[in-house]
Short mmCIF file of C-alpha atoms and ligand atoms in Angstrom, two decimals:
data_model
loop_
_atom_site.label_atom_id
_atom_site.label_comp_id
_atom_site.label_asym_id
_atom_site.label_seq_id
_atom_site.Cartn_x
_atom_site.Cartn_y
_atom_site.Cartn_z
CA MET L 82 -3.38 2.76 46.02
CA ALA L 83 -4.33 2.56 42.37
CA THR L 84 -7.03 4.92 41.26
CA ASN L 85 -9.39 4.29 38.37
CA LEU L 86 -7.24 6.61 36.32
CA ASP L 87 -4.10 4.59 36.92
CA LEU L 88 -5.89 1.43 35.86
CA PHE L 89 -6.25 2.81 32.36
CA GLY L 90 -2.50 3.27 32.05
CA GLU L 91 -1.31 5.57 29.34
CA ASP L 92 -4.12 4.95 26.87
CA GLY L 93 -6.52 7.50 28.19
CA ASP L 94 -6.72 11.19 28.34
CA ASP L 95 -6.97 11.63 32.07
CA GLY L 96 -8.25 15.20 32.19
CA ALA L 97 -9.66 14.12 35.47
CA ALA L 98 -10.29 16.70 38.11
CA GLN L 99 -13.91 17.10 39.03
CA GLY L 100 -15.35 20.08 37.23
CA GLY L 101 -12.82 19.70 34.43
CA ARG L 102 -13.69 19.75 30.76
CA VAL L 103 -12.19 17.59 28.04
CA ALA L 104 -12.96 18.66 24.48
CA LEU L 105 -13.56 15.69 22.19
CA GLY L 106 -14.26 17.84 19.16
CA PRO L 107 -15.37 21.36 18.23
CA GLN L 108 -18.87 20.78 19.65
CA SER L 109 -18.43 17.83 22.00
CA VAL L 110 -17.14 17.89 25.54
CA VAL L 111 -16.77 15.69 28.61
CA LEU L 112 -17.91 17.53 31.77
CA ARG L 113 -16.06 15.69 34.54
CA GLY L 114 -18.21 14.93 37.57
CA PHE L 115 -21.06 17.14 36.36
CA ALA L 116 -23.70 14.58 37.46
CA LEU L 117 -22.23 13.91 40.93
CA PRO L 118 -24.53 16.29 42.85
CA LEU L 119 -27.56 14.51 41.36
CA VAL L 120 -26.46 10.87 41.70
CA ASP L 121 -29.02 9.91 44.37
CA ALA L 122 -31.91 11.30 42.33
CA LEU L 123 -30.57 9.79 39.11
CA LEU L 124 -30.27 6.30 40.62
CA ALA L 125 -33.76 6.58 42.10
CA GLY L 126 -34.91 7.52 38.59
CA VAL L 127 -33.19 4.48 37.07
CA ASP L 128 -34.93 2.25 39.65
CA ALA L 129 -38.32 3.81 38.90
CA VAL L 130 -37.84 3.38 35.15
CA THR L 131 -36.58 -0.20 35.30
CA ALA L 132 -39.42 -1.23 37.65
CA GLN L 133 -41.84 -0.40 34.81
CA ALA L 134 -39.62 -1.15 31.82
CA PRO L 135 -36.93 -3.70 32.76
CA PHE L 136 -33.51 -3.87 31.12
CA ARG L 137 -33.50 -6.31 28.21
CA HIS L 138 -31.01 -7.51 25.61
CA MET L 139 -32.30 -6.46 22.19
CA GLU L 140 -31.60 -8.20 18.90
CA THR L 141 -29.80 -6.34 16.13
CA PRO L 142 -31.18 -6.33 12.58
CA GLY L 143 -28.19 -8.53 11.70
CA GLY L 144 -29.32 -11.24 14.12
CA TYR L 145 -26.95 -10.62 17.05
CA THR L 146 -27.97 -10.14 20.68
CA MET L 147 -26.61 -6.89 22.14
CA SER L 148 -24.22 -7.38 25.09
CA VAL L 149 -25.51 -4.12 26.56
CA ALA L 150 -28.93 -4.39 28.23
CA LEU L 151 -31.21 -1.43 27.63
CA THR L 152 -34.49 0.26 28.35
CA ASN L 153 -35.94 3.74 27.83
CA CYS L 154 -37.89 6.55 29.38
CA GLY L 155 -39.56 9.60 27.91
CA GLN L 156 -42.11 9.95 25.13
CA LEU L 157 -40.03 7.95 22.66
CA GLY L 158 -37.90 4.86 23.21
CA TRP L 159 -35.22 3.37 20.97
CA THR L 160 -35.67 -0.25 20.01
CA SER L 161 -33.86 -2.75 17.83
CA ASP L 162 -35.12 -6.02 16.37
CA ALA L 163 -34.96 -8.00 13.14
CA ARG L 164 -36.89 -5.20 11.39
CA GLY L 165 -34.32 -2.52 12.22
CA TYR L 166 -33.64 0.34 14.64
CA ARG L 167 -36.31 2.91 15.40
CA TYR L 168 -37.98 5.07 18.04
CA ALA L 169 -41.44 4.05 19.26
CA ARG L 170 -43.92 5.35 21.84
CA ILE L 171 -44.79 1.89 23.13
CA ASP L 172 -42.47 -0.53 24.94
CA PRO L 173 -42.76 -3.75 22.90
CA LEU L 174 -42.20 -5.82 26.07
CA SER L 175 -45.09 -4.37 28.09
CA GLY L 176 -47.34 -2.97 25.36
CA GLN L 177 -47.44 0.25 27.47
CA PRO L 178 -45.91 3.67 26.87
CA TRP L 179 -42.33 4.02 28.13
CA PRO L 180 -42.08 5.41 31.68
CA ALA L 181 -41.93 9.19 31.98
CA MET L 182 -38.49 10.81 32.02
CA PRO L 183 -37.54 11.44 35.66
CA GLN L 184 -37.31 15.12 36.58
CA ALA L 185 -33.65 14.76 37.58
CA PHE L 186 -32.73 13.42 34.12
CA MET L 187 -34.40 16.40 32.45
CA GLN L 188 -32.83 18.91 34.83
CA LEU L 189 -29.35 17.46 34.40
CA ALA L 190 -29.66 17.22 30.62
CA GLN L 191 -30.76 20.82 30.23
CA ALA L 192 -28.04 22.13 32.55
CA ALA L 193 -25.31 20.09 30.83
CA ALA L 194 -26.48 21.07 27.35
CA ALA L 195 -26.47 24.75 28.28
CA GLU L 196 -23.01 24.38 29.85
CA ALA L 197 -21.76 22.90 26.57
CA GLY L 198 -23.22 25.66 24.41
CA PHE L 199 -26.62 24.19 23.53
CA PRO L 200 -29.23 26.26 25.39
CA GLY L 201 -32.94 25.48 25.03
CA PHE L 202 -32.54 21.69 24.84
CA GLU L 203 -36.01 20.03 24.96
CA PRO L 204 -35.44 16.26 25.10
CA ASP L 205 -38.19 13.70 24.52
CA ALA L 206 -36.25 10.41 24.75
CA CYS L 207 -33.72 8.71 27.00
CA LEU L 208 -31.98 5.40 26.39
CA VAL L 209 -30.74 3.71 29.54
CA ASN L 210 -27.90 1.22 29.01
CA ARG L 211 -26.54 -1.30 31.49
CA TYR L 212 -23.06 -2.76 30.95
CA GLU L 213 -21.61 -5.75 32.77
CA PRO L 214 -17.97 -6.85 32.56
CA GLY L 215 -17.26 -7.71 28.92
CA SER L 216 -20.19 -5.71 27.53
CA ARG L 217 -19.26 -3.42 24.65
CA LEU L 218 -20.87 -1.16 22.11
CA SER L 219 -19.32 -1.30 18.68
CA LEU L 220 -18.70 1.86 16.65
CA HIS L 221 -21.98 3.40 15.52
CA GLN L 222 -23.60 6.70 14.59
CA ASP L 223 -26.69 8.01 16.39
CA ARG L 224 -28.89 8.78 13.43
CA ASN L 225 -32.39 7.51 14.17
CA GLU L 226 -33.41 10.91 15.53
CA ARG L 227 -35.59 13.04 13.29
CA ASP L 228 -33.49 16.18 13.46
CA TYR L 229 -29.78 16.46 14.22
CA GLY L 230 -30.08 20.04 15.46
CA ALA L 231 -30.32 18.98 19.10
CA PRO L 232 -27.31 17.67 21.04
CA ILE L 233 -27.11 14.36 22.92
CA VAL L 234 -26.34 14.35 26.63
CA SER L 235 -24.74 11.15 27.93
CA VAL L 236 -24.35 10.35 31.63
CA SER L 237 -22.00 7.69 33.03
CA LEU L 238 -22.52 5.99 36.41
CA GLY L 239 -20.76 3.07 38.07
CA MET L 240 -17.75 1.29 36.57
CA PRO L 241 -15.49 3.25 34.23
CA ALA L 242 -15.50 2.75 30.47
CA MET L 243 -13.24 3.60 27.57
CA PHE L 244 -15.16 5.74 25.11
CA LEU L 245 -14.16 5.60 21.45
CA PHE L 246 -14.75 8.74 19.44
CA GLY L 247 -14.11 8.61 15.71
CA GLY L 248 -15.01 10.70 12.72
CA ASP L 249 -17.84 10.85 10.21
CA GLN L 250 -16.67 7.67 8.48
CA ARG L 251 -16.52 4.29 10.19
CA ALA L 252 -12.89 3.83 9.13
CA ASP L 253 -11.72 7.13 10.66
CA LYS L 254 -9.31 6.71 13.54
CA ALA L 255 -11.01 6.90 16.94
CA SER L 256 -9.63 8.58 20.05
CA ARG L 257 -10.04 6.89 23.45
CA THR L 258 -11.27 8.74 26.51
CA PRO L 259 -12.06 7.13 29.86
CA LEU L 260 -15.46 7.97 31.34
CA PHE L 261 -16.01 7.77 35.10
CA HIS L 262 -18.91 7.76 37.53
CA GLY L 263 -20.58 11.16 37.30
CA ASP L 264 -19.10 12.26 33.97
CA VAL L 265 -21.41 13.82 31.39
CA VAL L 266 -20.65 13.95 27.66
CA VAL L 267 -22.47 16.48 25.51
CA TRP L 268 -22.19 16.48 21.75
CA GLY L 269 -23.95 18.04 18.86
CA GLY L 270 -23.54 20.46 16.00
CA VAL L 271 -20.73 19.55 13.63
CA ASP L 272 -19.90 16.47 15.77
CA ARG L 273 -23.43 15.11 15.92
CA LEU L 274 -22.91 12.21 13.48
CA ARG L 275 -19.45 11.09 14.54
CA TYR L 276 -18.90 7.37 15.05
CA HIS L 277 -18.45 6.30 18.67
CA GLY L 278 -18.49 3.22 20.86
CA ILE L 279 -17.49 1.65 24.16
CA MET L 280 -14.61 -0.83 24.53
CA PRO L 281 -15.32 -4.06 26.46
CA ILE L 282 -15.89 -3.11 30.09
CA LYS L 283 -13.33 -4.27 32.64
CA ASP L 284 -14.50 -5.63 35.97
CA LEU L 285 -13.51 -2.81 38.31
CA PRO L 286 -16.42 -2.93 40.77
CA HIS L 287 -17.80 0.44 41.79
CA PRO L 288 -18.45 1.11 45.50
CA ARG L 289 -22.06 2.05 44.87
CA LEU L 290 -23.07 0.12 41.75
CA GLY L 291 -20.85 -2.97 41.92
CA SER L 292 -19.93 -4.68 38.66
CA GLN L 293 -22.07 -2.59 36.38
CA ARG L 294 -21.96 0.61 34.42
CA ILE L 295 -25.16 2.53 33.78
CA ASN L 296 -25.20 5.04 30.95
CA PHE L 297 -28.10 7.12 29.82
CA THR L 298 -28.29 9.25 26.74
CA ILE L 299 -30.90 11.97 26.64
CA ARG L 300 -32.02 13.11 23.21
CA ARG L 301 -34.54 14.88 21.09
CA ALA L 302 -35.72 12.08 18.84
CA GLY L 303 -39.10 13.17 17.46
C1 LIG O 1092 -22.23 4.79 26.37
N1 LIG O 1092 -22.98 6.06 24.54
O1 LIG O 1092 -21.58 5.73 26.81
C2 LIG O 1092 -22.76 4.77 24.97
N2 LIG O 1092 -24.18 8.11 21.93
O2 LIG O 1092 -22.47 3.80 27.04
C3 LIG O 1092 -23.37 6.39 23.32
O3 LIG O 1092 -23.59 5.58 22.43
C4 LIG O 1092 -23.53 7.79 23.03
O4 LIG O 1092 -22.31 8.47 24.96
C5 LIG O 1092 -24.34 9.38 21.61
C6 LIG O 1092 -23.85 10.39 22.38
C7 LIG O 1092 -23.17 10.10 23.52
C8 LIG O 1092 -22.98 8.78 23.87
FE1 LIG O 1093 -24.48 6.34 20.62
#
């Protein structure tokens, strides 16, 4: 039977075994399966967050609609509209503060950051992304945060995705690494501003989440 890994053919680095580590750069690493013990609590957290702040497709400053649906939790939430990208305390859809960051998100983020060499991580923001087949995220830098001293912790659930990881310039060649249900990526330090993205998602339904991929990135934004 084909496994998820086989379905990516030779393109990916399949450093797969649970508990394995794949270095993406000097200060960025994929922790394979690191989130698996917390999946039930994480999915309950996603449900609690999206009940208060539903997934929505934001507009880019350039006038496009994002194919990835997103929402936020924590003190600060990332938003995009015709005026630009920014963090804000209030959800523009509800007029209310973003939902609190679930305890399991915080616990996982702090453990993963420490595991990757960033102890003392105190996040205040979490973007939650939902991908459907065909959704993609074009190459971008994460640079709306106030201070780049803190790492970003990124958790993948559901369908697999091919993660693109480039350099500090948009034109730099990007490596491709598959991310699977339960994988956690931590990056920071000298890698903090590297370009990255997600290739269009293939429809490889996940036993638990069906035809979707949920990603959340936990940050210190303010
Ligand atoms: C995603 N992730 O995995 C999109 N950003 O769906 C990101 O854009 C990202 O994974 C910063 C750090 C880690 C990430
Ligand atoms: Fe990003």
